[in-house]
Coordinates of C-alpha atoms in Angstrom, one line a residue:
X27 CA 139.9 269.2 -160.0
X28 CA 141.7 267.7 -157.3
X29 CA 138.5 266.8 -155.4
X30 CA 137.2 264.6 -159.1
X31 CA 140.9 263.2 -159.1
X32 CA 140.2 261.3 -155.6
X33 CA 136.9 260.4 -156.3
X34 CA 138.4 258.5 -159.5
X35 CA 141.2 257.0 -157.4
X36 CA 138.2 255.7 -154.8
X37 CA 135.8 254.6 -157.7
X38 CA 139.2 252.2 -159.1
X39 CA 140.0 251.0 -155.9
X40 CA 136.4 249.7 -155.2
X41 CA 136.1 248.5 -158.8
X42 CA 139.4 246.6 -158.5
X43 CA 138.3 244.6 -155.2
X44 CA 135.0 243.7 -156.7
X45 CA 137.3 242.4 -159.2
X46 CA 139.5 240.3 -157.1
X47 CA 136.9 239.0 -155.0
X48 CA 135.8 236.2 -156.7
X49 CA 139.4 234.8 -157.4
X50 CA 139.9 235.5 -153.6
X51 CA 136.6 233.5 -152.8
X52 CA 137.6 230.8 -155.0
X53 CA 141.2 230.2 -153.1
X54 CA 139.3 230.6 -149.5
X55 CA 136.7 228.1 -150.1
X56 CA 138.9 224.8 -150.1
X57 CA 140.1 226.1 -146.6
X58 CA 136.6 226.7 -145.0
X59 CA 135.6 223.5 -143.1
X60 CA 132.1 222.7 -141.1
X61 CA 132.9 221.5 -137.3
X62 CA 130.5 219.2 -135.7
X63 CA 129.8 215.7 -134.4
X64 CA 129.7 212.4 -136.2
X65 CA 127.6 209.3 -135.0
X66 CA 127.0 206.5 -137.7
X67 CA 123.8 205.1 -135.7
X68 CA 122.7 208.9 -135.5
X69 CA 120.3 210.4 -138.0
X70 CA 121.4 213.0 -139.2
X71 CA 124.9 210.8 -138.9
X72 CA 127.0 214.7 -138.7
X73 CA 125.0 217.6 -136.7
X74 CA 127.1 221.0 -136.9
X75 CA 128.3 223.0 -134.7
X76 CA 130.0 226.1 -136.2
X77 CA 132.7 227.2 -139.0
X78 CA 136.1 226.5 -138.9
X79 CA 139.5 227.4 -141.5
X80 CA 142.6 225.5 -142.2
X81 CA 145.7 227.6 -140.8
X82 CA 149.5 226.4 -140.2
X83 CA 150.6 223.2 -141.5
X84 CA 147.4 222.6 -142.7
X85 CA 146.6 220.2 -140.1
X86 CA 145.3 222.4 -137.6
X87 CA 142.2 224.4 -137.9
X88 CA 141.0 227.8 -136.1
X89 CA 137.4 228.1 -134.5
X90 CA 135.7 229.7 -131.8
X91 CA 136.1 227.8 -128.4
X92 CA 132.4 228.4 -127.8
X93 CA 131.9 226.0 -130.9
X94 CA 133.1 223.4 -129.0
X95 CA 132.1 223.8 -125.6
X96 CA 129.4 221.5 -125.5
X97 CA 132.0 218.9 -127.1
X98 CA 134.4 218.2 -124.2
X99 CA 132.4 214.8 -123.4
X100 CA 131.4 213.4 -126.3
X101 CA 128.8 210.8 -125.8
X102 CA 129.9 207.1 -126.6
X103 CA 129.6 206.5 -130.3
X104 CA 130.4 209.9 -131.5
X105 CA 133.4 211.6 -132.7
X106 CA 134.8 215.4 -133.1
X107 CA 135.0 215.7 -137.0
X108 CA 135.7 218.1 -139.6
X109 CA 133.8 218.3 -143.1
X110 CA 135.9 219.7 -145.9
X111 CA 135.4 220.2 -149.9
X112 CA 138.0 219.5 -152.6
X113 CA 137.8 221.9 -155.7
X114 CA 136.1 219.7 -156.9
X115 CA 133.0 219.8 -154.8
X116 CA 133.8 216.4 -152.9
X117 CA 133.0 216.6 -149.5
X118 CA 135.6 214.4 -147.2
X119 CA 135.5 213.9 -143.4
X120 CA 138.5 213.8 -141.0
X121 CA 138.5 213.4 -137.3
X122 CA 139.5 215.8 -135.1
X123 CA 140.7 216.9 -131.8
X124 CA 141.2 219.5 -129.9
X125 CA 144.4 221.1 -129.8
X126 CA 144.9 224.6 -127.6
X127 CA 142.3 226.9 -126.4
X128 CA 141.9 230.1 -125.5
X129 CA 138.9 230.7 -123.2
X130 CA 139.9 234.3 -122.7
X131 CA 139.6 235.5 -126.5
X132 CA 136.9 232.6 -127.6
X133 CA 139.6 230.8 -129.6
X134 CA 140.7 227.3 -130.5
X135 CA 142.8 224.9 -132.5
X136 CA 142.0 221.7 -133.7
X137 CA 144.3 219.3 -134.9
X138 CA 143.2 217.4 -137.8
X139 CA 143.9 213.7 -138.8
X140 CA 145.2 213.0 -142.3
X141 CA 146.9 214.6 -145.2
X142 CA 147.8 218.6 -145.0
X143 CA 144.4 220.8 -146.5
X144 CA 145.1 224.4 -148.2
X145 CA 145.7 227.1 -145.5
X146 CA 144.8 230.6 -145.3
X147 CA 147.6 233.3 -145.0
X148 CA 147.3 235.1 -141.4
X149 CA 147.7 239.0 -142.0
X150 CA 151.0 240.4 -140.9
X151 CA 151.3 244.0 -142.3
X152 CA 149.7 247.2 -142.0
X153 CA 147.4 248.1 -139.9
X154 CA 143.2 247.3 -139.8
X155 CA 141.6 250.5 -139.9
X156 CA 137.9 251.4 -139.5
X157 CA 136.0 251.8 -143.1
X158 CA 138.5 248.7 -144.2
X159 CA 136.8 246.5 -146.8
X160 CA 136.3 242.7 -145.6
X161 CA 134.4 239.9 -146.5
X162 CA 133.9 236.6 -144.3
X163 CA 132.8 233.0 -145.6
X164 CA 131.4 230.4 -143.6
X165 CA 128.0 228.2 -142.9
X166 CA 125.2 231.0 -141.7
X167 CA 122.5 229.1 -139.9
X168 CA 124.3 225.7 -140.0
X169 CA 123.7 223.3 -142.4
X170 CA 120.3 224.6 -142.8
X171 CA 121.0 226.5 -146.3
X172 CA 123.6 223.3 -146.8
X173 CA 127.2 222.8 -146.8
X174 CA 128.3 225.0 -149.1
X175 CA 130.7 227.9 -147.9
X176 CA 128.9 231.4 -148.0
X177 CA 130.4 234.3 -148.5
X178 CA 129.3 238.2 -146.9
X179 CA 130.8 241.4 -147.4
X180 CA 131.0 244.3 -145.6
X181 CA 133.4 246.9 -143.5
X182 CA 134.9 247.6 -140.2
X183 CA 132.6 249.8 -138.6
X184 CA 134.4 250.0 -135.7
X185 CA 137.4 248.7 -133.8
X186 CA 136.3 248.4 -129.9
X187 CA 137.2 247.0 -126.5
X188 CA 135.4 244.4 -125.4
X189 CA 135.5 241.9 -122.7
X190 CA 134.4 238.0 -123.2
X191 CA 133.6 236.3 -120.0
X192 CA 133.5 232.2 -120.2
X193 CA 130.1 230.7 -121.2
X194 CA 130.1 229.5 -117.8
X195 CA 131.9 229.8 -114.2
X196 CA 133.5 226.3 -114.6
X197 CA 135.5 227.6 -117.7
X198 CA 136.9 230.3 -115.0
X199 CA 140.5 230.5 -114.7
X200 CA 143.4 232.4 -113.4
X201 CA 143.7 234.3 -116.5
X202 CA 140.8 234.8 -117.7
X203 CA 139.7 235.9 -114.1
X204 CA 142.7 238.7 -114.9
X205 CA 141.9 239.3 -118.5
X206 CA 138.3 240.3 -116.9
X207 CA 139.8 242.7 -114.2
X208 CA 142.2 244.3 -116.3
X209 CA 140.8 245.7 -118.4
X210 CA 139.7 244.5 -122.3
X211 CA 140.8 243.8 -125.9
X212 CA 140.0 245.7 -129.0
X213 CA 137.5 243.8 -131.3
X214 CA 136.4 244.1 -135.0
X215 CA 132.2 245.7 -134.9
X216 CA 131.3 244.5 -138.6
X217 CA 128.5 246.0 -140.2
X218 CA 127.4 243.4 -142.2
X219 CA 125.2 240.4 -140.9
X220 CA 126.8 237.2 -139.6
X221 CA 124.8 234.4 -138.2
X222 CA 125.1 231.8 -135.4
X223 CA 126.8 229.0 -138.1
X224 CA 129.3 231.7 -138.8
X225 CA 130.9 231.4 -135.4
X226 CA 134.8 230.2 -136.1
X227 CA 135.1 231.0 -139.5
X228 CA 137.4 233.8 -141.6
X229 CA 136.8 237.6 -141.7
X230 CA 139.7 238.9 -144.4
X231 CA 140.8 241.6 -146.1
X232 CA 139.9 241.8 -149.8
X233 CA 143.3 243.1 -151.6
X234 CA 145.0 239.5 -150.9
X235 CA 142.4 237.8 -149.2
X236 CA 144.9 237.6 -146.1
X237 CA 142.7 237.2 -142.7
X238 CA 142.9 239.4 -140.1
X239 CA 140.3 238.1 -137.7
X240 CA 137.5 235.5 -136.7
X241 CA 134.4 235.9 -136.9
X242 CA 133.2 235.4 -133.0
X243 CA 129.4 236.5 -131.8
X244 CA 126.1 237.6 -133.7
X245 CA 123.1 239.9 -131.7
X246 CA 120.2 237.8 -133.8
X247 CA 117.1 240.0 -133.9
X248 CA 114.3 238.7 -131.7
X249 CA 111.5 241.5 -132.6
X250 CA 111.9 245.2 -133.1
X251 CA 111.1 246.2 -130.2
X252 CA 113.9 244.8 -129.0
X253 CA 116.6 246.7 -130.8
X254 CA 118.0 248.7 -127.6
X255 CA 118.7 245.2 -125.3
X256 CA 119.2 242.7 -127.9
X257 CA 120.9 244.5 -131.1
X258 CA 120.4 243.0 -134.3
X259 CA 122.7 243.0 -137.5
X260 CA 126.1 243.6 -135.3
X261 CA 128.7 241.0 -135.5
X262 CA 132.3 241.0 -134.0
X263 CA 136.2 239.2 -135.3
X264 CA 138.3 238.7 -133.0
X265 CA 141.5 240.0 -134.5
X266 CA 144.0 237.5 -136.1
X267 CA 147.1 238.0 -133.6
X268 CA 145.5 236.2 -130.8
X269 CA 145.1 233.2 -133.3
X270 CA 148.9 233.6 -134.2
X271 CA 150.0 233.0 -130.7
X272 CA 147.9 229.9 -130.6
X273 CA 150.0 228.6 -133.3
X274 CA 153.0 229.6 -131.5
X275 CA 151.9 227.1 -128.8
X276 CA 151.5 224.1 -130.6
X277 CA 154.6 224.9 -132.8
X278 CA 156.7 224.7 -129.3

C-alpha cells in the first residue's frame, strides 16, 4: 500500500508541473532576447549570434562569452544589439554593450540601452539535484526556425566537473590559466537536446520557473559513427551562482 501511495504522490507532482509550465513559459518569454549584430546597409540588417535573458535591473542581460567572442571589433557600420518581444508579439531592438565577462565559466553581461525589460528570478534555495525537472527556452539553430523563443524540456542527468578552456590562447589569463590547473567546476549534463542558437539562454526549474543555470555547449551529431568522439544529444548549464557574482560586480 505504501509503495501505490508514492507512486500517487509522483504521478501529482508530474501532473502539477505539466500544469504550471505553460504559465511559467508565458512569464519567461518577455525576458528571452536574440544577441547579434546590426548593420542597416547589411542584408539581412540583424545576423544572430546566440540567446540571451534579462536579469538584475533589467538592464543587463546574461549570455555565454563565446557568443560574443567574435564581437570585440565590430566592423565600422555595425552595432552590438539586442532583439526583444513585448507580450504582445512586437519585436523591439536596443543596443548593447558589453558589460563583465567571465572567460573562465563562459559567461557575460551586457548592459542594455533603454527602459528596464522583465527579469528572470536567479535560484537561491535548495539544492539542484540529479533527476530535477528543467526546461530551457531560447532560439535553437538561430533565426533559422525564426525569432520566436522555443522552449525544451528535460532533466538533470548529471551534475559533473568540467573544465572550459578559452576559445583561444589570446583569451588566456591569470585566472583562467589557475582555474585550469586547479582543478574544475561542477556543470549541469542535460538530457535533453539544445542546439548551437541556444548558447546564453535560461535553463530553470519548473516549480517557480526560477533559473538555476545557462545553457553553455551542444555535441551536434555529425554521423553515427561518430558517437564515441563527437557525442550527440548532450548539452551542459553552467549553474546560476557564477552568473550571481557577475552581478555582484557591476552592482559595486
Amino acid at each position: 500500500m505504501g509503495f501505490v501511495w508514492l507512486l500517487l504522490l509522483a504521478l501529482a507532482r508530474l501532473a502539477f508541473a505539466d500544469t504550471d509550465l505553460p504559465q511559467i513559459i508565458e512569464r519567461t518569454k518577455p525576458s528571452i532576447v536574440a544577441i547579434g549584430t546590426y548593420q542597416a546597409t547589411r542584408s539581412p540588417q540583424f545576423v544572430m549570434r546566440g540567446t540571451g535573458f534579462v536579469v538584475g535591473d533589467g538592464r543587463h542581460v546574461a549570455t555565454n562569452a563565446h557568443v560574443l567572442a567574435e564581437l570585440t571589433d565590430i566592423a565600422a557600420g555595425q552595432m552590438l544589439v539586442i532583439l526583444a518581444q513585448t507580450p504582445a508579439r512586437v519585436t523591439q531592438q536596443r543596443a548593447a554593450r558589453v558589460s563583465v565577462i567571465d572567460q573562465a565559466h563562459d559567461l557575460a553581461l551586457l548592459r542594455i540601452d533603454g527602459s528596464p525589460l522583465p527579469a528572470l528570478e536567479l535560484h537561491s534555495s535548495g539544492p539542484v539535484r540529479e533527476g530535477q525537472a528543467v526546461a530551457f527556452t531560447g532560439f535553437p539553430i538561430g533565426g533559422v526556425l525564426g525569432l520566436s523563443p522555443v522552449t525544451h524540456r528535460g532533466i538533470i542527468s548529471s551534475i559533473t566537473p568540467i573544465a572550459l578552456p578559452g576559445a583561444n590562447a589570446g583569451q588566456l589569463n591569470a585566472k583562467l590559466v589557475r582555474q585550469i590547473r586547479d582543478g574544475s567546476f561542477d556543470i549541469y549534463q542535460l538530457d535533453a537536446t539544445a542546439y548551437p542558437g541556444n548558447s546564453g539562454g535560461p535553463l530553470y526549474e519548473m516549480s517557480r520557473g526560477e533559473v538555476i543555470g545557462i545553457i553553455n555547449m551542444v555535441f551536434v551529431k555529425d554521423r553515427k559513427e561518430s558517437t564515441l568522439s563527437k557525442p550527440s544529444g548532450i548539452s551542459f548549464a553552467i549553474p546560476v551562482h557564477f552568473l550571481r557574482e557577475l552581478l555582484r560586480q557591476v552592482a559595486n
